[in-house]
mmCIF file with all atom_site columns, C-alpha atoms in Angstrom:
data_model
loop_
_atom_site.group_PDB
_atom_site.id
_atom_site.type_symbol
_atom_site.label_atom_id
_atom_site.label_alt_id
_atom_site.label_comp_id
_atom_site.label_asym_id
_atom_site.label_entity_id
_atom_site.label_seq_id
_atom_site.pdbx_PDB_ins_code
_atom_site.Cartn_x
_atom_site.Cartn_y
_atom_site.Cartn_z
_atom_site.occupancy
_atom_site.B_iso_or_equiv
_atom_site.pdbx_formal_charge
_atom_site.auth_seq_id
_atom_site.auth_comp_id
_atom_site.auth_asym_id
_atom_site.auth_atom_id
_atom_site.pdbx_PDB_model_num
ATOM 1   C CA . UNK D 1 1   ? 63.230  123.774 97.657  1.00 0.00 ? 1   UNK D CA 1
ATOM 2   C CA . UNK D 1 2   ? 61.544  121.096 95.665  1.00 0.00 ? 2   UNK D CA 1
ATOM 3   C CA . UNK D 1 3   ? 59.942  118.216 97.479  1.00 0.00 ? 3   UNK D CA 1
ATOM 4   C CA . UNK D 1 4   ? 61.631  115.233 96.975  1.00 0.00 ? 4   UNK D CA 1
ATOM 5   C CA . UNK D 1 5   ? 58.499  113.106 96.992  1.00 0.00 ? 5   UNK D CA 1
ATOM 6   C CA . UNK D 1 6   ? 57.159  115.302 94.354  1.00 0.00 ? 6   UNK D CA 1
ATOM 7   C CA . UNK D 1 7   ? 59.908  114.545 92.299  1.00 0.00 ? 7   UNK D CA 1
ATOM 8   C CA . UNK D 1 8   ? 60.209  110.842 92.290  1.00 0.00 ? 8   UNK D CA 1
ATOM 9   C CA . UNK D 1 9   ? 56.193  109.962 93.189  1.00 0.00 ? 9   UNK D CA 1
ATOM 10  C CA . UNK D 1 10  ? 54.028  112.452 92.627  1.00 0.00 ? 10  UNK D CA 1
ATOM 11  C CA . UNK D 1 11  ? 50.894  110.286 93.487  1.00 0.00 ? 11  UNK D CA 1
ATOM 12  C CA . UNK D 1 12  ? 51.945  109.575 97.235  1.00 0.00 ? 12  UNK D CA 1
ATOM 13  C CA . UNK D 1 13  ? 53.162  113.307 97.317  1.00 0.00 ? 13  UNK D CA 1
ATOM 14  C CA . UNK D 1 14  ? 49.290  114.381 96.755  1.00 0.00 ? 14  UNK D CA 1
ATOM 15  C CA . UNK D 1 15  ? 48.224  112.207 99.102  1.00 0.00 ? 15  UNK D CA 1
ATOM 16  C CA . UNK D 1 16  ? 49.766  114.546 101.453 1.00 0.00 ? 16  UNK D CA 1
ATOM 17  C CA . UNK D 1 17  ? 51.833  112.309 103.690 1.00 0.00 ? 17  UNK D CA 1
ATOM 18  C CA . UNK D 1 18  ? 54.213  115.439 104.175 1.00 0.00 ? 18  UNK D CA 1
ATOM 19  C CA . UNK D 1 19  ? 57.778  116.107 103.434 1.00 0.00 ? 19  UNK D CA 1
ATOM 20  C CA . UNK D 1 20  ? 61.078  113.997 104.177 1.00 0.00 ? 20  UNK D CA 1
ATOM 21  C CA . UNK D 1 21  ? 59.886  110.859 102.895 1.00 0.00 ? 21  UNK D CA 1
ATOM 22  C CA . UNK D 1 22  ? 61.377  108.697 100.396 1.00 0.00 ? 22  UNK D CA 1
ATOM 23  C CA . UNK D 1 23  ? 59.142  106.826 98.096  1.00 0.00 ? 23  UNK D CA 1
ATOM 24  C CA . UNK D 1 24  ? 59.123  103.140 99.360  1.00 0.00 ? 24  UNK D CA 1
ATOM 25  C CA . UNK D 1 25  ? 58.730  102.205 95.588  1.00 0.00 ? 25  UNK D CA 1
ATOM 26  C CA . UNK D 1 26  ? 61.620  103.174 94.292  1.00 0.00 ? 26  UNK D CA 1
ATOM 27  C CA . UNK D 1 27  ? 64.453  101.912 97.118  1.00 0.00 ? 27  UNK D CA 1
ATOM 28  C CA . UNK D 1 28  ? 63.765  98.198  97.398  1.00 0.00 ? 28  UNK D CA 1
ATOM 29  C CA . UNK D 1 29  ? 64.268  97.870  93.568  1.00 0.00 ? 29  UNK D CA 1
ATOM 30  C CA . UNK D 1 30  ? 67.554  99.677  93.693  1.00 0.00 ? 30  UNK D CA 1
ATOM 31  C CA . UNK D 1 31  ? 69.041  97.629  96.825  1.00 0.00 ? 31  UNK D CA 1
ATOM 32  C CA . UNK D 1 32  ? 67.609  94.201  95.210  1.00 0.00 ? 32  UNK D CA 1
ATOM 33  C CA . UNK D 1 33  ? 69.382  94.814  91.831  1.00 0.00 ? 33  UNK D CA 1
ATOM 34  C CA . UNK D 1 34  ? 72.856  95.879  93.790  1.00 0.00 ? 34  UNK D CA 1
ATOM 35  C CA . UNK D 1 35  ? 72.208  92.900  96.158  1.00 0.00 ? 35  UNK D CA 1
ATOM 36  C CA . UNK D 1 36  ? 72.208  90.601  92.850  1.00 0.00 ? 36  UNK D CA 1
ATOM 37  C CA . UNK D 1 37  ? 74.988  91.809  91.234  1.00 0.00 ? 37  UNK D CA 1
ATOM 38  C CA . UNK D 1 38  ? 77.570  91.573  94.174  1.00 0.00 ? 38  UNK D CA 1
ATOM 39  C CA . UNK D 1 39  ? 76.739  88.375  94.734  1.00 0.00 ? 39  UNK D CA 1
ATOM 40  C CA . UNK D 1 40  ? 77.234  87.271  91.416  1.00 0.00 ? 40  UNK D CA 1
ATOM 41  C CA . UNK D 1 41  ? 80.068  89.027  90.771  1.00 0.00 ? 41  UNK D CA 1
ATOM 42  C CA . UNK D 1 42  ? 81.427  87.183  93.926  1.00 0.00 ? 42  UNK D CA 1
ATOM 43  C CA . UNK D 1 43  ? 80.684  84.055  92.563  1.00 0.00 ? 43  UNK D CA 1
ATOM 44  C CA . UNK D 1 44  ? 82.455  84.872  89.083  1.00 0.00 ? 44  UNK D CA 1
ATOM 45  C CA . UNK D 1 45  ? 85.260  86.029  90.915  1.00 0.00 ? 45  UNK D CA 1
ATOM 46  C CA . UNK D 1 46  ? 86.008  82.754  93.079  1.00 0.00 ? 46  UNK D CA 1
ATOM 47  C CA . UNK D 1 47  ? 86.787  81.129  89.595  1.00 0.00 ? 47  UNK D CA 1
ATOM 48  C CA . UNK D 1 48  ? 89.684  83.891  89.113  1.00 0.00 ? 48  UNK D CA 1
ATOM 49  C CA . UNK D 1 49  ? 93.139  82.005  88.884  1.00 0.00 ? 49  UNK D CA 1
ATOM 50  C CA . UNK D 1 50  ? 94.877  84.273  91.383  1.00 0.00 ? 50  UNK D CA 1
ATOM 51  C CA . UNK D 1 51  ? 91.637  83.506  93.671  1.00 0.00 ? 51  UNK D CA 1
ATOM 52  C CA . UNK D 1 52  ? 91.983  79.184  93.064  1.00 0.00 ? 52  UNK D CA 1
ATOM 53  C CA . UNK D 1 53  ? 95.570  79.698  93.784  1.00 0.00 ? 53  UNK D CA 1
ATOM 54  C CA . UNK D 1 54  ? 95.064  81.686  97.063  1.00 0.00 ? 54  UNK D CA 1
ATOM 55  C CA . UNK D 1 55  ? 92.468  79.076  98.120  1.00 0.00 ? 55  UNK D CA 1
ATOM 56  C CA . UNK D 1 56  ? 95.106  76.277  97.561  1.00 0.00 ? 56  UNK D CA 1
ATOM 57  C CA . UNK D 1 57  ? 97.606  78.383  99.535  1.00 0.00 ? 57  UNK D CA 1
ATOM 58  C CA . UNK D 1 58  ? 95.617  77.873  102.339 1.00 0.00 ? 58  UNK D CA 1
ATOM 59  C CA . UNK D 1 59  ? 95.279  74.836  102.487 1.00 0.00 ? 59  UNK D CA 1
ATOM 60  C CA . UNK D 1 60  ? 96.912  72.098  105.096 1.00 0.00 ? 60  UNK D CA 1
ATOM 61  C CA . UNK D 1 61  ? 99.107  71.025  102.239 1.00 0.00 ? 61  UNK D CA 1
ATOM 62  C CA . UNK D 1 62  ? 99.358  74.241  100.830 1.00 0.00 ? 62  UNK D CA 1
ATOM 63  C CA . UNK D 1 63  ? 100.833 76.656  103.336 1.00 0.00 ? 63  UNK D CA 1
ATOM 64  C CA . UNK D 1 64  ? 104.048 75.792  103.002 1.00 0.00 ? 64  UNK D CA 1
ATOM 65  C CA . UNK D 1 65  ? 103.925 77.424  99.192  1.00 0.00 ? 65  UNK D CA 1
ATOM 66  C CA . UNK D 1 66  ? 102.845 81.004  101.073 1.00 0.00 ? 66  UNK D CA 1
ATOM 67  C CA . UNK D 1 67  ? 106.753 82.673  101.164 1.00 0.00 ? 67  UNK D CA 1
ATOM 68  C CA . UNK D 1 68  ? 107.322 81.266  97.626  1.00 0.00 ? 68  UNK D CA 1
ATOM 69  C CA . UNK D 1 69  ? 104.351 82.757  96.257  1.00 0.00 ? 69  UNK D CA 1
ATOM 70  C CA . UNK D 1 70  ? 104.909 86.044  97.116  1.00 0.00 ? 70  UNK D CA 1
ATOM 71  C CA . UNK D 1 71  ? 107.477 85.858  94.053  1.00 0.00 ? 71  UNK D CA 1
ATOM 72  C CA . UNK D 1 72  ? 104.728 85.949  92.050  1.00 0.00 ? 72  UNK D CA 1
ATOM 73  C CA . UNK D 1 73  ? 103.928 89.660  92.981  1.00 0.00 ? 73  UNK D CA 1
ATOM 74  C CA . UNK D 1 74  ? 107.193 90.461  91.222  1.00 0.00 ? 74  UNK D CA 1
ATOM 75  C CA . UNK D 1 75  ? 105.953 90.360  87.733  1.00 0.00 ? 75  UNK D CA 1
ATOM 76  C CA . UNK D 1 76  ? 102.633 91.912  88.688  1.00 0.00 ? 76  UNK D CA 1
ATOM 77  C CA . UNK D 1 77  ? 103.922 94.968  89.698  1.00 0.00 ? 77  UNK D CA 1
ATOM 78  C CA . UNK D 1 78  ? 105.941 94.968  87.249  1.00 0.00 ? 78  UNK D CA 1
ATOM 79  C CA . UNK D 1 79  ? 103.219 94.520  84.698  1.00 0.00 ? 79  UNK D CA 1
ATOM 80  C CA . UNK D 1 80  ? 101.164 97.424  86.315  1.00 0.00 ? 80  UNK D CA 1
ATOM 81  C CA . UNK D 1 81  ? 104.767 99.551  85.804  1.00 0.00 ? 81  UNK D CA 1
ATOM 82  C CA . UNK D 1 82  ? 104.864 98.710  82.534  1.00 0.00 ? 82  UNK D CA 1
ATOM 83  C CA . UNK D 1 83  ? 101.065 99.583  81.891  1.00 0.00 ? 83  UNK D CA 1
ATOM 84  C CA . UNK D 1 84  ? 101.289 102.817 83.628  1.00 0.00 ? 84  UNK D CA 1
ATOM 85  C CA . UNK D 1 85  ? 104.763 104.225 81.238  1.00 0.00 ? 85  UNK D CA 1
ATOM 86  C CA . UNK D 1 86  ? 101.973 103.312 78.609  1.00 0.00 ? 86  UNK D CA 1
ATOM 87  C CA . UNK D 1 87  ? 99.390  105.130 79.735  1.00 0.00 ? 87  UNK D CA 1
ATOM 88  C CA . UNK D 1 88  ? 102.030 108.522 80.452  1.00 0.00 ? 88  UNK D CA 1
ATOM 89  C CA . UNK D 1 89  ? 102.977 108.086 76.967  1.00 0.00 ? 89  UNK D CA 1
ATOM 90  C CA . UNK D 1 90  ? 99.823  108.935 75.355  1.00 0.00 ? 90  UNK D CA 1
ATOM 91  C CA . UNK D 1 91  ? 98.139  105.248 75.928  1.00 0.00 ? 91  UNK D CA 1
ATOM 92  C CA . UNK D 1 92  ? 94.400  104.399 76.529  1.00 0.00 ? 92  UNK D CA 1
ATOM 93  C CA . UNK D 1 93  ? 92.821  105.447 79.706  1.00 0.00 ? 93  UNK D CA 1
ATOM 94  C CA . UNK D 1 94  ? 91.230  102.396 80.013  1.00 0.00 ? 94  UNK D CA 1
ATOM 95  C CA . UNK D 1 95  ? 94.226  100.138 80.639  1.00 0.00 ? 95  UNK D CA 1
ATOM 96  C CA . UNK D 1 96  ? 93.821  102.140 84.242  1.00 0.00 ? 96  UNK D CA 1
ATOM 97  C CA . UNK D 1 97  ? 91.761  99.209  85.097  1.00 0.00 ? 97  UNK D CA 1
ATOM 98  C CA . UNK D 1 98  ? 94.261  96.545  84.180  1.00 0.00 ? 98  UNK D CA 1
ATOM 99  C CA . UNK D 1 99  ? 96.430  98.729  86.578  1.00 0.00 ? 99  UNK D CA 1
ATOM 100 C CA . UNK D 1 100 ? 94.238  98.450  89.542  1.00 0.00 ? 100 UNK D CA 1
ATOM 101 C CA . UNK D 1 101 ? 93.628  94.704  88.566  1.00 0.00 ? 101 UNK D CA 1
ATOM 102 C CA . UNK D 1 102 ? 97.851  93.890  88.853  1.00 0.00 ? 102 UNK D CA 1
ATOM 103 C CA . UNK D 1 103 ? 98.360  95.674  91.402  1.00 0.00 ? 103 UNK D CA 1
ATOM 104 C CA . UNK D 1 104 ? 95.405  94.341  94.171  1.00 0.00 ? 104 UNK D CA 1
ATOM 105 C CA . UNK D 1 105 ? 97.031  91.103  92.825  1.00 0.00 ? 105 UNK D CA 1
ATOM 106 C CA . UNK D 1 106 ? 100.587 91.938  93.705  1.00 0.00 ? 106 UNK D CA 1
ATOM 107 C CA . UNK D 1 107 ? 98.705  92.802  96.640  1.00 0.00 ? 107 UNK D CA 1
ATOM 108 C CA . UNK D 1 108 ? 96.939  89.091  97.343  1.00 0.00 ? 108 UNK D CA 1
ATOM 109 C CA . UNK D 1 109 ? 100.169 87.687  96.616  1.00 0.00 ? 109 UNK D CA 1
ATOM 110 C CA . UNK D 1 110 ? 102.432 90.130  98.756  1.00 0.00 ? 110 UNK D CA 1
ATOM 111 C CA . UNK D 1 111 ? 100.151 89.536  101.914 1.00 0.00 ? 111 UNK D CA 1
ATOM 112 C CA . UNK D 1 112 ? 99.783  85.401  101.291 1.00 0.00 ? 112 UNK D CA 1
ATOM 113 C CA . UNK D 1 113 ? 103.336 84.856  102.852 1.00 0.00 ? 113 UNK D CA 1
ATOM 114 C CA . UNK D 1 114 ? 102.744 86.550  106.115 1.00 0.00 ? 114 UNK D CA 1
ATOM 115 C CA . UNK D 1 115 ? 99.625  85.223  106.109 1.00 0.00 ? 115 UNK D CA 1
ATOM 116 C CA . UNK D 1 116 ? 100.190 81.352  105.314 1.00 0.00 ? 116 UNK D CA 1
ATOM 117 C CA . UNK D 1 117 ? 103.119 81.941  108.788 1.00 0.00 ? 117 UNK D CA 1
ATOM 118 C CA . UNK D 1 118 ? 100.631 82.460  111.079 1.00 0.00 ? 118 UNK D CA 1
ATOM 119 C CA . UNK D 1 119 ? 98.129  79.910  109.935 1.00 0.00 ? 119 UNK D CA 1
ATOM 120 C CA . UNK D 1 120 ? 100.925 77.551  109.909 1.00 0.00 ? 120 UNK D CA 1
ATOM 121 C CA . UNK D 1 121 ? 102.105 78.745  113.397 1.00 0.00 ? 121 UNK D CA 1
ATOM 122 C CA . UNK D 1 122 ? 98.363  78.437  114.500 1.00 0.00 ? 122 UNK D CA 1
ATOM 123 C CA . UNK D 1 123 ? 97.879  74.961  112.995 1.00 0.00 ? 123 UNK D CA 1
ATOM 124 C CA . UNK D 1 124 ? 100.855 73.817  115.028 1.00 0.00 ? 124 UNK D CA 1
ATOM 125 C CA . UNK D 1 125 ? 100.145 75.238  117.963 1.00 0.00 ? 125 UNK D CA 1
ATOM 126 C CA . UNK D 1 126 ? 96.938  73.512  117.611 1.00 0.00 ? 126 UNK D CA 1
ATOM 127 C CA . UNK D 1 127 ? 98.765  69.974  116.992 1.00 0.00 ? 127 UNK D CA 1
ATOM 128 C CA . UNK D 1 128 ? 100.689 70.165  119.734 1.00 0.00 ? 128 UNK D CA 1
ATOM 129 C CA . UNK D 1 129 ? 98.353  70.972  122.231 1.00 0.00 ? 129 UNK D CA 1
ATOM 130 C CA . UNK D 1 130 ? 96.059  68.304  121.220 1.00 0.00 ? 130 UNK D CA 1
ATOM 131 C CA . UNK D 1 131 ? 98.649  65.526  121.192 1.00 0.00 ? 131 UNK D CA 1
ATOM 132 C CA . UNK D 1 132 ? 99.202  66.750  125.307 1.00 0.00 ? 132 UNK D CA 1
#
């Protein structure tokens, strides 16, 4: 079995500091880079129309929009249908992606009505016991 410090930094491996341990060089790089790129890809993604219409959703004002919206999962899974009858027909691979995209939409937008009851439920729960 090759050592694994050997592999990746042969200078500390000489050093003898024995097997079983990583190269502290190499790691922090690695996590810093992933680290980055979630967090902007988070930030991209909270400019994403489904995401600005979510965030409006629940709002005071908005919640009352939560059972209509989850109409609008309708045409997403219907879109993802379509795209996949594509795709078994002899279509690119790659519109697998825009499959996974419409359907964690249909997804957001299945889940917001549920989700803007209880908030709504909560909020007046909340109002009424603080008029009391």
């Amino acid at each position: 079995m090759v050592n694994y410090i050997e592999c990746i930094c042969p200078e500390i491996a000489s050093e003898g500091i024995g097997e079983g341990f990583l190269c502290v060089l190499e790691r922090p790089a690695m996590l810093r880079t992933s680290v980055a790129l979630s967090a902007r890809g988070y930030g991209a993604l909270g400019y994403a129309p489904t995401n600005l219409v979510l965030n409006a959703i629940r709002t005071r004002r908005g919640l009352k929009w939560g059972v209509p919206a989850m109409l609008l999962a309708v045409p997403y899974f219907y879109a993802a249908a379509i795209c996949t009858i594509i795709i078994n027909d002899g279509g690119p691979s790659w519109l697998y992606l825009l499959v996974l995209l419409l359907v964690w939409n249909a997804f957001k937008f299945h889940w917001i009505g549920p989700v803007s009851l209880l908030l709504m439920a909560g909020r007046t729960t909340h109002a009424r016991g603080a008029h009391a």
